[in-house]
């Protein structure tokens, strides 16, 4: 019986009990004060007023009992109403624990409970978003990993069966090599992203010329943009930046690679570096296929590719890695563009 009472001694019963104790103590204190005042002579009660005094004390006692009863009843009623939100929150928490993140609770009238409900709803939205990202990550990674493996297996099987011309054998071997390199790049990018996400502070910082590093990145990517006969327009301010050279170089390489990938034959890419008072701005624009609003919204998500046909090389990790590196540098990156009008990326690094 005692154990059952302990389990059922909830907040509502506690509120009722505390209200009862407070009211009883207040009334008892009032009665005690009257007795003390009478004993000290502050209140004088003559013998000819005994009957009236007794009647008055009876009325006072009845009022005390009635007040305690009404107060306790009201406390029980309002506490039950107030605790409905907490009970709903308990049920919603059980659903979240079971894996259902599409739940929400409402609470009105009590500020603390409204704040609690608002925080709970925000938590479930964040959890639902994380679960969606996790699911998308697994699905996209499985797709990106499975596709080259299936291709390698298929062409390897054809080679084993024989009856192929020399030209066909060479073509199939080149495909197998390309798909193998694709797997290596996917694994490397995944490991790099995982490593960068685990980093909180950049070490090995030193001052270096950022404009020279950008020029080097342009030279390193020359085979790709030269093959498509892309015109590169470069305007770079002389800028000294204090950071990790290896990390920042990946920013420019990834952005250049992305611009070349989505720029057509004989296209144009404009690169500029502006040395501002408190920051350095890097801007890269192309006149390629551009992006719609939905693509811009998700362009930095892991494995997201604006090209739904997957006809272009890539696995959707380059820009995610770029964004993470920029965040580690304390900077920010923004994307813009319109379908058919090209794309633009702006990187701002604090000095």
mmCIF file of C-alpha atoms in Angstrom:
data_model
loop_
_atom_site.group_PDB
_atom_site.id
_atom_site.type_symbol
_atom_site.label_atom_id
_atom_site.label_comp_id
_atom_site.label_asym_id
_atom_site.label_seq_id
_atom_site.Cartn_x
_atom_site.Cartn_y
_atom_site.Cartn_z
ATOM 1 C CA UNK A 1 0.000 0.000 0.000
ATOM 2 C CA UNK A 2 2.805 2.410 0.939
ATOM 3 C CA UNK A 3 4.680 1.570 -2.271
ATOM 4 C CA UNK A 4 1.542 2.228 -4.321
ATOM 5 C CA UNK A 5 1.080 5.613 -2.623
ATOM 6 C CA UNK A 6 4.681 6.549 -3.365
ATOM 7 C CA UNK A 7 4.174 5.735 -7.037
ATOM 8 C CA UNK A 8 0.918 7.706 -7.183
ATOM 9 C CA UNK A 9 2.235 10.672 -5.215
ATOM 10 C CA UNK A 10 2.405 12.781 -8.311
ATOM 11 C CA UNK A 11 2.716 16.505 -8.861
ATOM 12 C CA UNK A 12 -1.033 17.104 -8.669
ATOM 13 C CA UNK A 13 -1.327 15.487 -5.222
ATOM 14 C CA UNK A 14 1.788 17.329 -4.122
ATOM 15 C CA UNK A 15 0.293 20.664 -5.178
ATOM 16 C CA UNK A 16 -2.944 19.925 -3.338
ATOM 17 C CA UNK A 17 -1.052 18.884 -0.214
ATOM 18 C CA UNK A 18 1.166 21.964 -0.247
ATOM 19 C CA UNK A 19 -1.824 24.298 -0.745
ATOM 20 C CA UNK A 20 -3.622 22.585 2.137
ATOM 21 C CA UNK A 21 -0.605 22.953 4.422
ATOM 22 C CA UNK A 22 -0.131 26.622 3.498
ATOM 23 C CA UNK A 23 -3.769 27.494 4.048
ATOM 24 C CA UNK A 24 -3.981 25.564 7.291
ATOM 25 C CA UNK A 25 -0.821 27.208 8.568
ATOM 26 C CA UNK A 26 -2.079 30.670 7.587
ATOM 27 C CA UNK A 27 -5.430 30.170 9.325
ATOM 28 C CA UNK A 28 -3.803 28.661 12.393
ATOM 29 C CA UNK A 29 -1.418 31.598 12.576
ATOM 30 C CA UNK A 30 -4.352 34.008 12.352
ATOM 31 C CA UNK A 31 -6.150 32.233 15.185
ATOM 32 C CA UNK A 32 -3.008 32.083 17.299
ATOM 33 C CA UNK A 33 -2.456 35.804 16.723
ATOM 34 C CA UNK A 34 -5.946 36.572 18.002
ATOM 35 C CA UNK A 35 -5.342 34.511 21.154
ATOM 36 C CA UNK A 36 -2.004 36.244 21.752
ATOM 37 C CA UNK A 37 -3.576 39.675 21.262
ATOM 38 C CA UNK A 38 -6.341 38.756 23.714
ATOM 39 C CA UNK A 39 -3.867 37.450 26.300
ATOM 40 C CA UNK A 40 -1.673 40.559 26.019
ATOM 41 C CA UNK A 41 -4.672 42.825 26.458
ATOM 42 C CA UNK A 42 -4.621 44.331 23.022
ATOM 43 C CA UNK A 43 -8.054 42.845 22.451
ATOM 44 C CA UNK A 44 -10.312 43.036 25.508
ATOM 45 C CA UNK A 45 -13.249 40.742 25.775
ATOM 46 C CA UNK A 46 -15.635 41.466 28.662
ATOM 47 C CA UNK A 47 -17.707 38.845 30.505
ATOM 48 C CA UNK A 48 -20.894 40.335 29.159
ATOM 49 C CA UNK A 49 -19.720 39.546 25.657
ATOM 50 C CA UNK A 50 -18.906 35.845 26.177
ATOM 51 C CA UNK A 51 -21.840 34.530 24.212
ATOM 52 C CA UNK A 52 -21.108 36.839 21.334
ATOM 53 C CA UNK A 53 -17.400 35.938 21.453
ATOM 54 C CA UNK A 54 -18.181 32.229 21.384
ATOM 55 C CA UNK A 55 -20.441 32.791 18.425
ATOM 56 C CA UNK A 56 -17.756 34.828 16.693
ATOM 57 C CA UNK A 57 -15.130 32.143 17.252
ATOM 58 C CA UNK A 58 -17.535 29.532 15.902
ATOM 59 C CA UNK A 59 -18.062 31.623 12.804
ATOM 60 C CA UNK A 60 -14.282 32.079 12.476
ATOM 61 C CA UNK A 61 -13.671 28.341 12.882
ATOM 62 C CA UNK A 62 -16.331 27.482 10.303
ATOM 63 C CA UNK A 63 -14.793 29.999 7.894
ATOM 64 C CA UNK A 64 -11.368 28.442 8.399
ATOM 65 C CA UNK A 65 -12.687 24.931 7.718
ATOM 66 C CA UNK A 66 -14.704 26.125 4.715
ATOM 67 C CA UNK A 67 -11.740 28.071 3.296
ATOM 68 C CA UNK A 68 -9.457 25.067 3.633
ATOM 69 C CA UNK A 69 -12.010 22.852 1.898
ATOM 70 C CA UNK A 70 -12.635 25.306 -0.963
ATOM 71 C CA UNK A 71 -8.932 26.056 -1.377
ATOM 72 C CA UNK A 72 -8.035 22.376 -1.484
ATOM 73 C CA UNK A 73 -10.796 21.639 -4.005
ATOM 74 C CA UNK A 74 -9.733 24.519 -6.239
ATOM 75 C CA UNK A 75 -6.082 23.459 -5.990
ATOM 76 C CA UNK A 76 -7.023 19.921 -7.011
ATOM 77 C CA UNK A 77 -9.073 21.191 -9.978
ATOM 78 C CA UNK A 78 -6.536 23.665 -11.355
ATOM 79 C CA UNK A 79 -3.559 21.392 -10.780
ATOM 80 C CA UNK A 80 -5.314 18.685 -12.763
ATOM 81 C CA UNK A 81 -5.874 21.133 -15.621
ATOM 82 C CA UNK A 82 -2.282 22.353 -15.460
ATOM 83 C CA UNK A 83 -0.843 18.858 -15.438
ATOM 84 C CA UNK A 84 -2.649 17.805 -18.613
ATOM 85 C CA UNK A 85 0.186 19.379 -20.608
ATOM 86 C CA UNK A 86 2.779 17.443 -18.627
ATOM 87 C CA UNK A 87 0.892 14.198 -19.178
ATOM 88 C CA UNK A 88 0.775 14.937 -22.914
ATOM 89 C CA UNK A 89 4.489 15.658 -22.836
ATOM 90 C CA UNK A 90 5.142 12.326 -21.120
ATOM 91 C CA UNK A 91 3.196 10.470 -23.808
ATOM 92 C CA UNK A 92 4.990 12.386 -26.562
ATOM 93 C CA UNK A 93 8.368 11.598 -24.975
ATOM 94 C CA UNK A 94 7.522 7.899 -25.031
ATOM 95 C CA UNK A 95 6.774 8.160 -28.763
ATOM 96 C CA UNK A 96 10.099 9.911 -29.389
ATOM 97 C CA UNK A 97 11.891 7.193 -27.424
ATOM 98 C CA UNK A 98 10.207 4.650 -29.712
ATOM 99 C CA UNK A 99 11.590 6.422 -32.782
ATOM 100 C CA UNK A 100 8.631 8.586 -33.801
ATOM 101 C CA UNK A 101 9.932 12.153 -34.239
ATOM 102 C CA UNK A 102 6.799 13.532 -35.924
ATOM 103 C CA UNK A 103 5.122 14.460 -32.656
ATOM 104 C CA UNK A 104 4.407 17.819 -31.075
ATOM 105 C CA UNK A 105 2.761 19.077 -27.902
ATOM 106 C CA UNK A 106 0.799 22.220 -27.094
ATOM 107 C CA UNK A 107 0.469 24.044 -23.807
ATOM 108 C CA UNK A 108 -1.338 27.315 -23.092
ATOM 109 C CA UNK A 109 -1.832 29.373 -19.978
ATOM 110 C CA UNK A 110 1.317 28.607 -17.980
ATOM 111 C CA UNK A 111 4.534 30.255 -19.125
ATOM 112 C CA UNK A 112 6.918 27.510 -17.933
ATOM 113 C CA UNK A 113 4.835 24.779 -19.567
ATOM 114 C CA UNK A 114 4.620 26.783 -22.802
ATOM 115 C CA UNK A 115 8.417 27.114 -22.839
ATOM 116 C CA UNK A 116 8.786 23.405 -22.111
ATOM 117 C CA UNK A 117 6.436 22.499 -24.964
ATOM 118 C CA UNK A 118 8.220 24.895 -27.327
ATOM 119 C CA UNK A 119 11.617 23.405 -26.453
ATOM 120 C CA UNK A 120 10.256 19.866 -26.860
ATOM 121 C CA UNK A 121 8.832 20.655 -30.301
ATOM 122 C CA UNK A 122 12.115 22.211 -31.381
ATOM 123 C CA UNK A 123 13.955 19.114 -30.183
ATOM 124 C CA UNK A 124 11.685 16.772 -32.166
ATOM 125 C CA UNK A 125 12.108 18.898 -35.302
ATOM 126 C CA UNK A 126 15.893 18.734 -34.951
ATOM 127 C CA UNK A 127 15.778 14.984 -34.340
ATOM 128 C CA UNK A 128 13.543 14.481 -37.373
ATOM 129 C CA UNK A 129 15.950 16.535 -39.488
ATOM 130 C CA UNK A 130 18.938 14.538 -38.240
ATOM 131 C CA UNK A 131 17.128 11.256 -38.895
ATOM 132 C CA UNK A 132 16.304 12.413 -42.432
ATOM 133 C CA UNK A 133 19.929 13.370 -43.058
ATOM 134 C CA UNK A 134 21.105 10.047 -41.670
ATOM 135 C CA UNK A 135 18.702 8.107 -43.858
ATOM 136 C CA UNK A 136 19.616 10.147 -46.944
ATOM 137 C CA UNK A 137 23.314 9.728 -46.181
ATOM 138 C CA UNK A 138 23.005 5.943 -45.978
ATOM 139 C CA UNK A 139 20.886 5.723 -49.128
ATOM 140 C CA UNK A 140 23.116 8.028 -51.158
ATOM 141 C CA UNK A 141 26.323 6.421 -49.939
ATOM 142 C CA UNK A 142 24.960 2.965 -50.763
ATOM 143 C CA UNK A 143 24.024 4.149 -54.236
ATOM 144 C CA UNK A 144 27.344 5.882 -54.903
ATOM 145 C CA UNK A 145 29.301 2.898 -53.629
ATOM 146 C CA UNK A 146 27.226 0.213 -55.313
ATOM 147 C CA UNK A 147 27.155 1.735 -58.804
ATOM 148 C CA UNK A 148 30.915 1.475 -59.601
ATOM 149 C CA UNK A 149 31.119 -1.976 -57.989
ATOM 150 C CA UNK A 150 28.332 -3.278 -60.237
ATOM 151 C CA UNK A 151 30.052 -1.717 -63.243
ATOM 152 C CA UNK A 152 33.428 -3.250 -62.363
ATOM 153 C CA UNK A 153 31.887 -6.660 -61.792
ATOM 154 C CA UNK A 154 29.965 -6.556 -65.078
ATOM 155 C CA UNK A 155 32.937 -5.635 -67.275
ATOM 156 C CA UNK A 156 35.246 -8.013 -65.407
ATOM 157 C CA UNK A 157 32.770 -10.798 -66.139
ATOM 158 C CA UNK A 158 32.793 -9.917 -69.845
ATOM 159 C CA UNK A 159 36.585 -10.013 -69.868
ATOM 160 C CA UNK A 160 36.584 -13.450 -68.234
ATOM 161 C CA UNK A 161 34.152 -14.812 -70.797
ATOM 162 C CA UNK A 162 36.595 -13.879 -73.608
ATOM 163 C CA UNK A 163 35.596 -13.613 -77.251
ATOM 164 C CA UNK A 164 36.433 -9.910 -77.231
ATOM 165 C CA UNK A 165 38.463 -7.902 -79.651
ATOM 166 C CA UNK A 166 41.602 -6.108 -78.487
ATOM 167 C CA UNK A 167 39.820 -2.756 -78.704
ATOM 168 C CA UNK A 168 36.923 -4.002 -76.568
ATOM 169 C CA UNK A 169 39.291 -5.382 -73.946
ATOM 170 C CA UNK A 170 41.131 -2.074 -73.734
ATOM 171 C CA UNK A 171 37.862 -0.150 -73.496
ATOM 172 C CA UNK A 172 36.521 -2.396 -70.705
ATOM 173 C CA UNK A 173 39.813 -2.175 -68.810
ATOM 174 C CA UNK A 174 39.689 1.621 -69.000
ATOM 175 C CA UNK A 175 36.148 1.580 -67.612
ATOM 176 C CA UNK A 176 37.233 -0.694 -64.755
ATOM 177 C CA UNK A 177 40.148 1.637 -63.982
ATOM 178 C CA UNK A 178 37.886 4.703 -64.040
ATOM 179 C CA UNK A 179 35.326 3.092 -61.740
ATOM 180 C CA UNK A 180 38.110 1.952 -59.394
ATOM 181 C CA UNK A 181 39.407 5.517 -59.197
ATOM 182 C CA UNK A 182 35.860 6.655 -58.524
ATOM 183 C CA UNK A 183 35.673 4.282 -55.552
ATOM 184 C CA UNK A 184 39.024 5.489 -54.249
ATOM 185 C CA UNK A 185 37.901 9.118 -54.515
ATOM 186 C CA UNK A 186 34.612 8.340 -52.766
ATOM 187 C CA UNK A 187 36.387 6.581 -49.906
ATOM 188 C CA UNK A 188 38.961 9.379 -49.596
ATOM 189 C CA UNK A 189 36.317 12.114 -49.563
ATOM 190 C CA UNK A 190 34.235 10.255 -46.984
ATOM 191 C CA UNK A 191 37.256 9.792 -44.727
ATOM 192 C CA UNK A 192 38.279 13.436 -45.189
ATOM 193 C CA UNK A 193 34.800 14.689 -44.335
ATOM 194 C CA UNK A 194 34.676 12.464 -41.263
ATOM 195 C CA UNK A 195 38.095 13.725 -40.201
ATOM 196 C CA UNK A 196 37.198 17.386 -40.695
ATOM 197 C CA UNK A 197 33.926 16.985 -38.802
ATOM 198 C CA UNK A 198 35.882 15.616 -35.846
ATOM 199 C CA UNK A 199 38.230 18.640 -35.849
ATOM 200 C CA UNK A 200 37.248 21.596 -33.694
ATOM 201 C CA UNK A 201 40.400 23.733 -33.800
ATOM 202 C CA UNK A 202 42.779 24.254 -36.737
ATOM 203 C CA UNK A 203 46.438 23.835 -35.873
ATOM 204 C CA UNK A 204 49.688 24.574 -37.734
ATOM 205 C CA UNK A 205 48.612 28.061 -38.758
ATOM 206 C CA UNK A 206 51.017 30.456 -40.399
ATOM 207 C CA UNK A 207 50.786 33.566 -42.600
ATOM 208 C CA UNK A 208 50.868 32.969 -46.363
ATOM 209 C CA UNK A 209 49.817 34.732 -49.574
ATOM 210 C CA UNK A 210 46.303 33.622 -50.358
ATOM 211 C CA UNK A 211 46.400 35.054 -53.881
ATOM 212 C CA UNK A 212 49.413 32.891 -54.735
ATOM 213 C CA UNK A 213 47.626 29.838 -53.400
ATOM 214 C CA UNK A 214 44.594 30.538 -55.593
ATOM 215 C CA UNK A 215 46.872 30.901 -58.641
ATOM 216 C CA UNK A 216 48.431 27.536 -57.791
ATOM 217 C CA UNK A 217 44.989 25.936 -57.572
ATOM 218 C CA UNK A 218 44.130 27.311 -61.011
ATOM 219 C CA UNK A 219 47.325 25.793 -62.432
ATOM 220 C CA UNK A 220 46.664 22.433 -60.767
ATOM 221 C CA UNK A 221 43.198 22.231 -62.338
ATOM 222 C CA UNK A 222 44.401 23.401 -65.781
ATOM 223 C CA UNK A 223 44.080 19.952 -67.442
ATOM 224 C CA UNK A 224 40.355 19.934 -66.644
ATOM 225 C CA UNK A 225 39.438 23.462 -67.781
ATOM 226 C CA UNK A 226 41.863 23.417 -70.701
ATOM 227 C CA UNK A 227 40.251 20.232 -72.050
ATOM 228 C CA UNK A 228 36.892 22.069 -72.224
ATOM 229 C CA UNK A 229 38.590 25.227 -73.557
ATOM 230 C CA UNK A 230 37.165 27.272 -70.711
ATOM 231 C CA UNK A 231 38.268 30.894 -70.407
ATOM 232 C CA UNK A 232 39.478 31.768 -66.887
ATOM 233 C CA UNK A 233 39.263 35.452 -65.914
ATOM 234 C CA UNK A 234 41.350 36.123 -62.792
ATOM 235 C CA UNK A 235 41.422 39.279 -60.628
ATOM 236 C CA UNK A 236 43.287 38.753 -57.368
ATOM 237 C CA UNK A 237 44.225 41.284 -54.731
ATOM 238 C CA UNK A 238 47.421 40.635 -52.825
ATOM 239 C CA UNK A 239 46.220 39.160 -49.519
ATOM 240 C CA UNK A 240 48.080 37.608 -46.607
ATOM 241 C CA UNK A 241 46.073 35.112 -44.573
ATOM 242 C CA UNK A 242 46.973 33.329 -41.343
ATOM 243 C CA UNK A 243 45.787 29.733 -41.537
ATOM 244 C CA UNK A 244 46.522 26.141 -42.458
ATOM 245 C CA UNK A 245 47.744 26.058 -46.074
ATOM 246 C CA UNK A 246 46.758 22.446 -46.771
ATOM 247 C CA UNK A 247 43.181 22.964 -45.615
ATOM 248 C CA UNK A 248 42.566 26.261 -47.397
ATOM 249 C CA UNK A 249 44.005 24.931 -50.667
ATOM 250 C CA UNK A 250 41.273 22.283 -50.723
ATOM 251 C CA UNK A 251 38.677 25.072 -50.683
ATOM 252 C CA UNK A 252 39.886 26.573 -53.965
ATOM 253 C CA UNK A 253 40.509 23.180 -55.615
ATOM 254 C CA UNK A 254 37.005 21.949 -54.772
ATOM 255 C CA UNK A 255 35.303 25.156 -55.914
ATOM 256 C CA UNK A 256 37.300 25.245 -59.150
ATOM 257 C CA UNK A 257 36.600 21.592 -59.826
ATOM 258 C CA UNK A 258 32.890 22.190 -59.236
ATOM 259 C CA UNK A 259 32.817 25.219 -61.555
ATOM 260 C CA UNK A 260 34.639 23.378 -64.360
ATOM 261 C CA UNK A 261 32.343 20.377 -63.997
ATOM 262 C CA UNK A 262 29.169 22.402 -64.624
ATOM 263 C CA UNK A 263 30.549 24.808 -67.229
ATOM 264 C CA UNK A 264 30.086 23.869 -70.851
ATOM 265 C CA UNK A 265 32.555 23.796 -73.711
ATOM 266 C CA UNK A 266 34.146 27.217 -74.389
ATOM 267 C CA UNK A 267 32.515 28.563 -71.237
ATOM 268 C CA UNK A 268 33.739 31.258 -68.863
ATOM 269 C CA UNK A 269 34.793 31.239 -65.213
ATOM 270 C CA UNK A 270 35.537 34.459 -63.314
ATOM 271 C CA UNK A 271 37.654 34.303 -60.158
ATOM 272 C CA UNK A 272 38.264 37.276 -57.885
ATOM 273 C CA UNK A 273 39.937 37.784 -54.520
ATOM 274 C CA UNK A 274 39.189 40.978 -52.572
ATOM 275 C CA UNK A 275 41.258 42.067 -49.603
ATOM 276 C CA UNK A 276 38.849 43.913 -47.299
ATOM 277 C CA UNK A 277 39.596 45.630 -43.999
ATOM 278 C CA UNK A 278 38.525 42.767 -41.718
ATOM 279 C CA UNK A 279 38.062 39.882 -44.143
ATOM 280 C CA UNK A 280 39.075 38.338 -47.453
ATOM 281 C CA UNK A 281 36.414 37.630 -50.086
ATOM 282 C CA UNK A 282 36.838 34.912 -52.727
ATOM 283 C CA UNK A 283 34.241 34.866 -55.512
ATOM 284 C CA UNK A 284 33.984 32.329 -58.318
ATOM 285 C CA UNK A 285 31.352 32.657 -61.054
ATOM 286 C CA UNK A 286 30.627 30.499 -64.077
ATOM 287 C CA UNK A 287 28.181 30.625 -66.976
ATOM 288 C CA UNK A 288 27.260 26.944 -66.728
ATOM 289 C CA UNK A 289 23.954 25.200 -66.131
ATOM 290 C CA UNK A 290 23.179 27.194 -62.957
ATOM 291 C CA UNK A 291 21.060 26.160 -59.993
ATOM 292 C CA UNK A 292 17.438 26.467 -58.963
ATOM 293 C CA UNK A 293 16.309 27.502 -55.459
ATOM 294 C CA UNK A 294 15.966 23.904 -54.266
ATOM 295 C CA UNK A 295 19.497 23.043 -55.381
ATOM 296 C CA UNK A 296 20.917 26.146 -53.684
ATOM 297 C CA UNK A 297 19.136 25.159 -50.469
ATOM 298 C CA UNK A 298 20.786 21.703 -50.347
ATOM 299 C CA UNK A 299 23.990 22.278 -52.333
ATOM 300 C CA UNK A 300 26.217 21.834 -49.253
ATOM 301 C CA UNK A 301 24.459 18.687 -47.988
ATOM 302 C CA UNK A 302 26.392 15.443 -48.012
ATOM 303 C CA UNK A 303 25.963 13.435 -51.231
ATOM 304 C CA UNK A 304 23.544 15.993 -52.661
ATOM 305 C CA UNK A 305 23.865 16.483 -56.411
ATOM 306 C CA UNK A 306 21.923 19.058 -58.369
ATOM 307 C CA UNK A 307 22.377 16.905 -61.464
ATOM 308 C CA UNK A 308 19.767 14.230 -60.758
ATOM 309 C CA UNK A 309 20.830 12.233 -63.800
ATOM 310 C CA UNK A 310 24.276 11.625 -62.231
ATOM 311 C CA UNK A 311 25.799 12.020 -65.673
ATOM 312 C CA UNK A 312 28.613 14.217 -64.352
ATOM 313 C CA UNK A 313 31.497 12.893 -62.347
ATOM 314 C CA UNK A 314 31.255 13.419 -58.603
ATOM 315 C CA UNK A 315 29.748 12.050 -55.424
ATOM 316 C CA UNK A 316 28.310 15.130 -53.732
ATOM 317 C CA UNK A 317 30.979 15.424 -51.032
ATOM 318 C CA UNK A 318 33.259 18.137 -52.417
ATOM 319 C CA UNK A 319 31.114 21.102 -51.389
ATOM 320 C CA UNK A 320 30.256 19.519 -48.027
ATOM 321 C CA UNK A 321 33.990 19.224 -47.314
ATOM 322 C CA UNK A 322 34.541 22.792 -48.521
ATOM 323 C CA UNK A 323 31.843 24.174 -46.240
ATOM 324 C CA UNK A 324 33.248 22.313 -43.229
ATOM 325 C CA UNK A 325 36.783 23.618 -43.838
ATOM 326 C CA UNK A 326 35.491 27.171 -44.173
ATOM 327 C CA UNK A 327 33.557 26.794 -40.915
ATOM 328 C CA UNK A 328 36.723 25.599 -39.198
ATOM 329 C CA UNK A 329 38.426 28.743 -40.490
ATOM 330 C CA UNK A 330 35.682 30.840 -38.918
ATOM 331 C CA UNK A 331 34.369 31.919 -42.306
ATOM 332 C CA UNK A 332 31.221 31.370 -44.339
ATOM 333 C CA UNK A 333 30.259 30.362 -47.863
ATOM 334 C CA UNK A 334 27.160 31.281 -49.836
ATOM 335 C CA UNK A 335 25.838 30.042 -53.167
ATOM 336 C CA UNK A 336 23.683 31.677 -55.791
ATOM 337 C CA UNK A 337 22.568 31.344 -59.368
ATOM 338 C CA UNK A 338 19.668 30.671 -61.706
ATOM 339 C CA UNK A 339 18.937 27.774 -64.053
ATOM 340 C CA UNK A 340 20.801 28.306 -67.310
ATOM 341 C CA UNK A 341 22.432 31.494 -66.004
ATOM 342 C CA UNK A 342 25.440 30.047 -64.198
ATOM 343 C CA UNK A 343 26.387 29.767 -60.544
ATOM 344 C CA UNK A 344 28.359 31.847 -58.062
ATOM 345 C CA UNK A 345 30.040 30.951 -54.781
ATOM 346 C CA UNK A 346 31.321 33.520 -52.294
ATOM 347 C CA UNK A 347 33.741 32.656 -49.511
ATOM 348 C CA UNK A 348 34.422 35.111 -46.677
ATOM 349 C CA UNK A 349 37.403 34.422 -44.421
ATOM 350 C CA UNK A 350 38.108 36.613 -41.397
ATOM 351 C CA UNK A 351 41.609 37.997 -41.093
#
